[in-house]
Amino acid sequence: MMQSEKLMIFILVLSMFRALNVYGSMDTLPVTEMGRRHYELAKQTELESIVLLENKEHILPLDKAVQSKIAVFGNGSFVPTNGSSGSGTVPGAFTYNLYKGLRKIGVAYDETVYNHYKENISVTYDWGVSVKVNHNWDTSDKEKWGEARFSNSGWNRESPIADPELGLEGQMVASAADFSSDKTAVVYITRGVGTEEMDRFDQPSDWYLNPSEYTLLKQVTRAFDQVIVILNTSGSMDLSWMDFDWLANDPDYNEGGSLTPAFAKACANKVKGLILSYGSGSYHGVVMAELLYGEADFSGKLADSMTKTYGQQPTKDNFHYVTYADRGLNDKDFNALNGKDDPIYLYQESIYTGYRYFDTFAADDVLYPFGYGLSYNTFAFKDYKVEADEAENTIRVSATIANVSDEKGLPAGKEVMEVYVSAPEGALEQPYQKLVAYAKTGKLAPGAAETVAVTIPVADLASYHEKKAAYVLEAGDYLIRVGNSSRNTHIAGMITVNDEIVAGQLSNKLTLNGADPTGKADNKAVYDSIRFSTKAKRPADPAVYGYQNPNDRKEIEEARASALLIDENFVAFTDNSGNNTSFAAGRAPDDYVATLTAVKKGEISRADFVAQMTKDELVNFLSGGYGARNSEQYYSDDPALQINHLTSKDAEKGWIGGAGSSRNIRRLGIPSLTYADGSAGIFISASTAKQLGIDPNPGFARAAGMACTWNPELQYQWGKAIGEEMRAINVDIWLAPSINLHRNPLNGRNTEYYSEDPVLSGKIAAYVAKGVAENGVSVCLKHFAGNDQEWYRRGLHTPASEARGENKDAANTIVSERALREVTLKPFEIAVKSGQVMCVMSAFNKINGKYCAASDELLTGILRGEWHYEGFVVTDWGDFDEIPHAADEMRAGNDMIMSGYHTRYKIPDQIYQNVVKSYSGQPHTVSLDQLRRNAAHVLNTILFSRNAFTEDNDYNLEKHLSHKLEIMTTQLPAAIVGMDYAKIKVNPIVVAGSEGATRYTFSIGAGGDPLPAALSLHGNGSITGMPAPEDLGKYKLLVQVEDDRGNVATKPLELEVANQKEKVKDQENDETTKAAQLPVDRGLMLDPPDNSELKATIGKAFSRRITASGGTVESFSYTLSPNSDALPQGLIFQDGLISGKPEPGTAGVYSIVVRASEIGGSFRSSEAGYRLVVSE
């Protein structure tokens, strides 16, 4: 396999990272200045990500003088979870556990319990951190213990469950209680659950506790007087265990009559502290110890609403594998591929996601509200101000936050100001409130205060009106709420709108009714009949519906007295209803070749530059990358020459990135882009760090934990640190942040996503993107859009599922246009508009009947036309199962196929064979100009990358392999008398070694034959003209190239001018074999096309001919590829014809691969694969 031209430091696939001394001591790190900053930042992100949920009787902070010795239990105390698997796994160089943290602050723990964990828990690092617990529990009863579930899709992934807790003898627990200073214990409940491709389940060892955890809690609450439980988990879980009612089913509950219902209450009362930590970064144990003992204060706030039970979740009936049939929907009306059993993601909750649902409909179902988190300190808000700025079209909300704690010895703390708006309900329904902004104080010691302010565009208060296709502020009163959680706010001010204001005019896109290919179904009416709605359920007065703040009525009247009157002058109206997103094709230079450096220096436009790219180069550049199947692509008129041509010496120097890289085009000086995966950061291994003289990177808080920091500056600094690490190891694109929503707590990738709230998610992504971009590299927002669960997101289509007739379409997200814009798309919109984003990853799923990856409304109309995005769009990795046609993706504005491959066909072929001169509505086709448009989008990101170009706009030779100027073309195809040579030699002469040059020019050098009189070599390397009979013969040319730095290279090339018939006759006997040995070219087209199905019946005559077209000659040879299955008995293959009668016993499915090769001409060849189905 050819390697990237990029001088890329070796990065293992993220899922397979082997961490450096994970869970051990790394006291020698860091050693560099960058490392010191990043390690300190990692500790701070961990500190601010942890949320204190309960602190009964002020059990915390613990006092070293009183609790100098403590007992610690639970597998997670020894091996805290780093999060989920897949792209959620970036463990960092090490992870401190709580025992290490306690040692650091001088607190003793029970060594017997510690050694018990140490001797019975082992850790390996294959496909992420793997923990083995010698627990000795019988877990065969799956109803009690749960079981791992598999997606059974093309990439069959396992959703893991928690290991049983290591069993503890009663005497060991009792001894630990005696050891503890005042019978204080810490218990870890750990969940490293969820993964790519598969969601979690409401079962034991996942959402629910398992028997070993119940036993542990019972043992500890029996033996200790006060217990602190730490939820170290990759996502939310059941909290009903906290009332200890489950003890009623315990086998020894009434043993000897000593246990009574009072015992359950007593156990519950002993759990005095509850702490939430979403995964663990490197400093987890150190930070946790400091927090427990008051050396630091909690400042984390929930980014989700937490319920006691799963049954209280609004999306519980529309999660996992739900079908059209399950919900009584007509699959044909929603453009289902297979039928009623295709999967759907029905967004029945509409605009009421997370706290917006609970505050509006089910206030009592919330155990811990969105934005909630306790602190050791007490903070008071005062001096609220809401001010309007007509010139800036904004409102400014401020408050003074004071630390009013009177307890001595408390550490300084931080508080969060959360700003919500309650909009009036007119024609549009509204949730009780929506978050619009947030800010966090610095450290405030008791007695200190800080005034915090946020600026909010007035347009951010608008709602989307589907009938008007516009964002509007309806007439009425807008309440501005300020507080430290969604359930603890004060009405800081009121904004009054007398007449409706149109803030932004758009056009309807991705509508429900647009899902029906016939255009007849009223899907909108069907959806409206089942979606959550406030109509007839409450009056419009925001003081009396849903969650009822007892002070609302009084505060509303007070705010009305000083309400700010807003009209259209306070809104910067935008009209994006008909933005032109077309691409104006340029004109390639005729007398020279321009490199990408010339674009960077302003010497040529991007449009003119991409006009130089040939069909071969465009398809190669945009269809995959290194690490993908079919990564070796060849020039169609020079089939021995790879488009990404490197020498073996280059291959020794270059490495493939952890998530692959795009292909370079050396002829034009286009470097590759390298991707790195991991929602919590990228990974720098110990060997890489040693090679570069830097530190292995620390593990930062998981993404879900980062959201709990509610700290814009910290989130920006985290992005900045990631960007520095990317520059250090030559990565251009970080495949994060993932900003789908926590629509359901069982989403398999919630640890990678930030929050249930679209605004919080979008703002975090924007802050992170800005930090990354400061280093001249970029994030990649994913997954665009509606990928809020994993199971069947790309459906199911494998040979096995096809044989069983069980294929499934990619899941269809069914959602109103308003909910789509205000909720699903909102995080992406915020990040694109206010962050510096140069890459967006499309999602596998559908939205309202249209594949996201092939939706021009989504990828071009909304992303570019409305949001003015300037980067490129890339597909998700590994195009397994049911995805759209690659040509449709390209045409829609999905600019590049990511590294990876499809299991059933070759993506480059699918594009190449369907390129048309101009697009006129044909399905599965794409024009050359559309490919050039896509290439221009990708090049915009490459031009942005400081790994590709320096701040002085020079090609970054330090980051890329460089070579001497060299002509790489291996042969010139024969010219045919009377035939336009430009149709034979479709690519110009190819050069390598142009790195750093801005242009180079070709000529015929002295010392060789001149060209035939009818042919011309242009300065850009193309040869044109139509040979005449008098030009017959062979010409030994000396081709010369010179770049603008004075470098010169020459190469002898032979050109033959022949008659077509004579050429075929001379070569057909011996060159058929020669052509069959050449690499497969993408230039020819076979009929039937690739991936067609051929059907035969046992005992019946069968005949099907395979034919080729599109070559430079009219004669072809046909062979079965070595990759082909043998034909069933009774059938033969000869000269492209499969014929005969299948014999009995041959029923089955055969994979037949046919190769067609030119006889003469440029010896081009191509393959097509067929499914031959033989039935009884």
mmCIF file of N, CA and C in Angstrom, residues 606-660:
data_model
loop_
_atom_site.group_PDB
_atom_site.id
_atom_site.type_symbol
_atom_site.label_atom_id
_atom_site.label_comp_id
_atom_site.label_asym_id
_atom_site.label_seq_id
_atom_site.Cartn_x
_atom_site.Cartn_y
_atom_site.Cartn_z
ATOM 1 N N ARG A 606 -8.542 29.700 -6.834
ATOM 2 C CA ARG A 606 -8.860 28.292 -6.603
ATOM 3 C C ARG A 606 -9.630 27.703 -7.784
ATOM 4 N N ALA A 607 -10.540 28.478 -8.358
ATOM 5 C CA ALA A 607 -11.340 27.985 -9.482
ATOM 6 C C ALA A 607 -10.455 27.642 -10.676
ATOM 7 N N ASP A 608 -9.492 28.520 -10.986
ATOM 8 C CA ASP A 608 -8.572 28.238 -12.096
ATOM 9 C C ASP A 608 -7.655 27.072 -11.742
ATOM 10 N N PHE A 609 -7.260 26.992 -10.485
ATOM 11 C CA PHE A 609 -6.361 25.919 -10.076
ATOM 12 C C PHE A 609 -7.030 24.555 -10.238
ATOM 13 N N VAL A 610 -8.256 24.403 -9.722
ATOM 14 C CA VAL A 610 -8.903 23.083 -9.796
ATOM 15 C C VAL A 610 -9.273 22.733 -11.231
ATOM 16 N N ALA A 611 -9.347 23.720 -12.121
ATOM 17 C CA ALA A 611 -9.605 23.417 -13.527
ATOM 18 C C ALA A 611 -8.475 22.594 -14.129
ATOM 19 N N GLN A 612 -7.299 22.612 -13.489
ATOM 20 C CA GLN A 612 -6.171 21.799 -13.944
ATOM 21 C C GLN A 612 -6.354 20.318 -13.611
ATOM 22 N N MET A 613 -7.194 20.019 -12.626
ATOM 23 C CA MET A 613 -7.328 18.652 -12.159
ATOM 24 C C MET A 613 -8.114 17.821 -13.162
ATOM 25 N N THR A 614 -7.567 16.686 -13.526
ATOM 26 C CA THR A 614 -8.225 15.809 -14.491
ATOM 27 C C THR A 614 -9.263 14.939 -13.788
ATOM 28 N N LYS A 615 -10.061 14.271 -14.571
ATOM 29 C CA LYS A 615 -11.065 13.368 -14.012
ATOM 30 C C LYS A 615 -10.405 12.325 -13.121
ATOM 31 N N ASP A 616 -9.302 11.726 -13.578
ATOM 32 C CA ASP A 616 -8.597 10.737 -12.765
ATOM 33 C C ASP A 616 -8.205 11.328 -11.412
ATOM 34 N N GLU A 617 -7.651 12.531 -11.437
ATOM 35 C CA GLU A 617 -7.154 13.149 -10.211
ATOM 36 C C GLU A 617 -8.294 13.561 -9.290
ATOM 37 N N LEU A 618 -9.366 14.076 -9.846
ATOM 38 C CA LEU A 618 -10.494 14.496 -9.020
ATOM 39 C C LEU A 618 -11.108 13.317 -8.292
ATOM 40 N N VAL A 619 -11.348 12.238 -9.017
ATOM 41 C CA VAL A 619 -11.951 11.059 -8.389
ATOM 42 C C VAL A 619 -11.016 10.492 -7.329
ATOM 43 N N ASN A 620 -9.746 10.412 -7.659
ATOM 44 C CA ASN A 620 -8.763 9.899 -6.706
ATOM 45 C C ASN A 620 -8.686 10.771 -5.460
ATOM 46 N N PHE A 621 -8.637 12.063 -5.660
ATOM 47 C CA PHE A 621 -8.477 13.010 -4.553
ATOM 48 C C PHE A 621 -9.670 12.972 -3.603
ATOM 49 N N LEU A 622 -10.861 12.811 -4.149
ATOM 50 C CA LEU A 622 -12.079 12.960 -3.349
ATOM 51 C C LEU A 622 -12.647 11.651 -2.837
ATOM 52 N N SER A 623 -12.153 10.512 -3.312
ATOM 53 C CA SER A 623 -12.800 9.241 -2.976
ATOM 54 C C SER A 623 -11.963 8.390 -2.050
ATOM 55 N N GLY A 624 -11.871 8.797 -0.813
ATOM 56 C CA GLY A 624 -11.178 7.966 0.166
ATOM 57 C C GLY A 624 -9.841 8.533 0.539
ATOM 58 N N GLY A 625 -8.925 7.652 0.893
ATOM 59 C CA GLY A 625 -7.620 8.122 1.314
ATOM 60 C C GLY A 625 -6.769 6.969 1.762
ATOM 61 N N TYR A 626 -5.622 7.287 2.312
ATOM 62 C CA TYR A 626 -4.724 6.249 2.791
ATOM 63 C C TYR A 626 -5.363 5.528 3.955
ATOM 64 N N GLY A 627 -5.218 4.238 3.987
ATOM 65 C CA GLY A 627 -5.886 3.430 4.984
ATOM 66 C C GLY A 627 -7.193 2.883 4.460
ATOM 67 N N ALA A 628 -7.556 3.233 3.220
ATOM 68 C CA ALA A 628 -8.811 2.768 2.633
ATOM 69 C C ALA A 628 -8.547 1.643 1.645
ATOM 70 N N ARG A 629 -9.562 0.801 1.442
ATOM 71 C CA ARG A 629 -9.478 -0.164 0.357
ATOM 72 C C ARG A 629 -9.418 0.620 -0.955
ATOM 73 N N ASN A 630 -8.711 0.045 -1.956
ATOM 74 C CA ASN A 630 -8.548 0.695 -3.262
ATOM 75 C C ASN A 630 -7.800 2.016 -3.139
ATOM 76 N N SER A 631 -6.879 2.117 -2.180
ATOM 77 C CA SER A 631 -6.150 3.373 -2.059
ATOM 78 C C SER A 631 -5.162 3.559 -3.196
ATOM 79 N N GLU A 632 -4.797 2.479 -3.878
ATOM 80 C CA GLU A 632 -3.877 2.596 -5.002
ATOM 81 C C GLU A 632 -4.677 2.896 -6.270
ATOM 82 N N GLN A 633 -4.596 4.120 -6.726
ATOM 83 C CA GLN A 633 -5.320 4.548 -7.914
ATOM 84 C C GLN A 633 -4.312 4.939 -8.987
ATOM 85 N N TYR A 634 -4.658 4.644 -10.248
ATOM 86 C CA TYR A 634 -3.716 4.821 -11.344
ATOM 87 C C TYR A 634 -4.277 5.761 -12.399
ATOM 88 N N TYR A 635 -3.368 6.390 -13.122
ATOM 89 C CA TYR A 635 -3.781 7.217 -14.246
ATOM 90 C C TYR A 635 -4.314 6.311 -15.355
ATOM 91 N N SER A 636 -5.465 6.664 -15.896
ATOM 92 C CA SER A 636 -6.108 5.789 -16.878
ATOM 93 C C SER A 636 -5.318 5.675 -18.170
ATOM 94 N N ASP A 637 -4.514 6.675 -18.512
ATOM 95 C CA ASP A 637 -3.715 6.599 -19.742
ATOM 96 C C ASP A 637 -2.265 6.214 -19.470
ATOM 97 N N ASP A 638 -1.971 5.900 -18.218
ATOM 98 C CA ASP A 638 -0.635 5.444 -17.832
ATOM 99 C C ASP A 638 -0.824 4.479 -16.666
ATOM 100 N N PRO A 639 -1.379 3.294 -16.919
ATOM 101 C CA PRO A 639 -1.859 2.426 -15.835
ATOM 102 C C PRO A 639 -0.783 1.858 -14.936
ATOM 103 N N ALA A 640 0.484 2.087 -15.222
ATOM 104 C CA ALA A 640 1.537 1.673 -14.307
ATOM 105 C C ALA A 640 1.906 2.786 -13.330
ATOM 106 N N LEU A 641 1.306 3.952 -13.512
ATOM 107 C CA LEU A 641 1.671 5.120 -12.700
ATOM 108 C C LEU A 641 0.567 5.438 -11.687
ATOM 109 N N GLN A 642 0.916 5.335 -10.412
ATOM 110 C CA GLN A 642 -0.047 5.707 -9.386
ATOM 111 C C GLN A 642 -0.215 7.221 -9.350
ATOM 112 N N ILE A 643 -1.430 7.637 -9.104
ATOM 113 C CA ILE A 643 -1.694 9.071 -9.005
ATOM 114 C C ILE A 643 -0.990 9.640 -7.783
ATOM 115 N N ASN A 644 -0.956 8.851 -6.715
ATOM 116 C CA ASN A 644 -0.225 9.244 -5.510
ATOM 117 C C ASN A 644 1.099 8.493 -5.508
ATOM 118 N N HIS A 645 1.973 8.876 -6.378
ATOM 119 C CA HIS A 645 3.169 8.094 -6.612
ATOM 120 C C HIS A 645 4.280 8.493 -5.646
ATOM 121 N N LEU A 646 4.775 7.498 -4.929
ATOM 122 C CA LEU A 646 5.922 7.699 -4.047
ATOM 123 C C LEU A 646 6.903 6.568 -4.267
ATOM 124 N N THR A 647 8.156 6.831 -3.958
ATOM 125 C CA THR A 647 9.159 5.790 -4.077
ATOM 126 C C THR A 647 9.213 4.994 -2.785
ATOM 127 N N SER A 648 9.908 3.877 -2.794
ATOM 128 C CA SER A 648 10.027 3.061 -1.588
ATOM 129 C C SER A 648 10.709 3.839 -0.471
ATOM 130 N N LYS A 649 11.612 4.733 -0.833
ATOM 131 C CA LYS A 649 12.269 5.559 0.179
ATOM 132 C C LYS A 649 11.245 6.433 0.892
ATOM 133 N N ASP A 650 10.291 6.960 0.126
ATOM 134 C CA ASP A 650 9.237 7.763 0.727
ATOM 135 C C ASP A 650 8.423 6.924 1.698
ATOM 136 N N ALA A 651 8.138 5.699 1.276
ATOM 137 C CA ALA A 651 7.298 4.838 2.103
ATOM 138 C C ALA A 651 7.956 4.548 3.440
ATOM 139 N N GLU A 652 9.286 4.522 3.468
ATOM 140 C CA GLU A 652 9.983 4.293 4.719
ATOM 141 C C GLU A 652 9.848 5.482 5.656
ATOM 142 N N LYS A 653 9.654 6.670 5.097
ATOM 143 C CA LYS A 653 9.592 7.880 5.908
ATOM 144 C C LYS A 653 8.178 8.244 6.341
ATOM 145 N N GLY A 654 7.209 7.868 5.543
ATOM 146 C CA GLY A 654 5.844 8.315 5.820
ATOM 147 C C GLY A 654 5.065 7.302 6.617
ATOM 148 N N TRP A 655 4.090 7.780 7.385
ATOM 149 C CA TRP A 655 3.233 6.901 8.170
ATOM 150 C C TRP A 655 1.785 7.305 7.996
ATOM 151 N N ILE A 656 0.912 6.384 8.289
ATOM 152 C CA ILE A 656 -0.520 6.652 8.168
ATOM 153 C C ILE A 656 -1.050 7.153 9.492
ATOM 154 N N GLY A 657 -1.902 8.161 9.469
ATOM 155 C CA GLY A 657 -2.477 8.715 10.677
ATOM 156 C C GLY A 657 -3.481 7.790 11.321
ATOM 157 N N GLY A 658 -3.816 8.060 12.560
ATOM 158 C CA GLY A 658 -4.692 7.202 13.335
ATOM 159 C C GLY A 658 -6.052 7.014 12.724
ATOM 160 N N ALA A 659 -6.562 7.995 11.996
ATOM 161 C CA ALA A 659 -7.858 7.851 11.340
ATOM 162 C C ALA A 659 -7.695 7.984 9.832
ATOM 163 N N GLY A 660 -6.466 7.776 9.358
ATOM 164 C CA GLY A 660 -6.220 7.863 7.934
ATOM 165 C C GLY A 660 -5.930 9.283 7.494
#
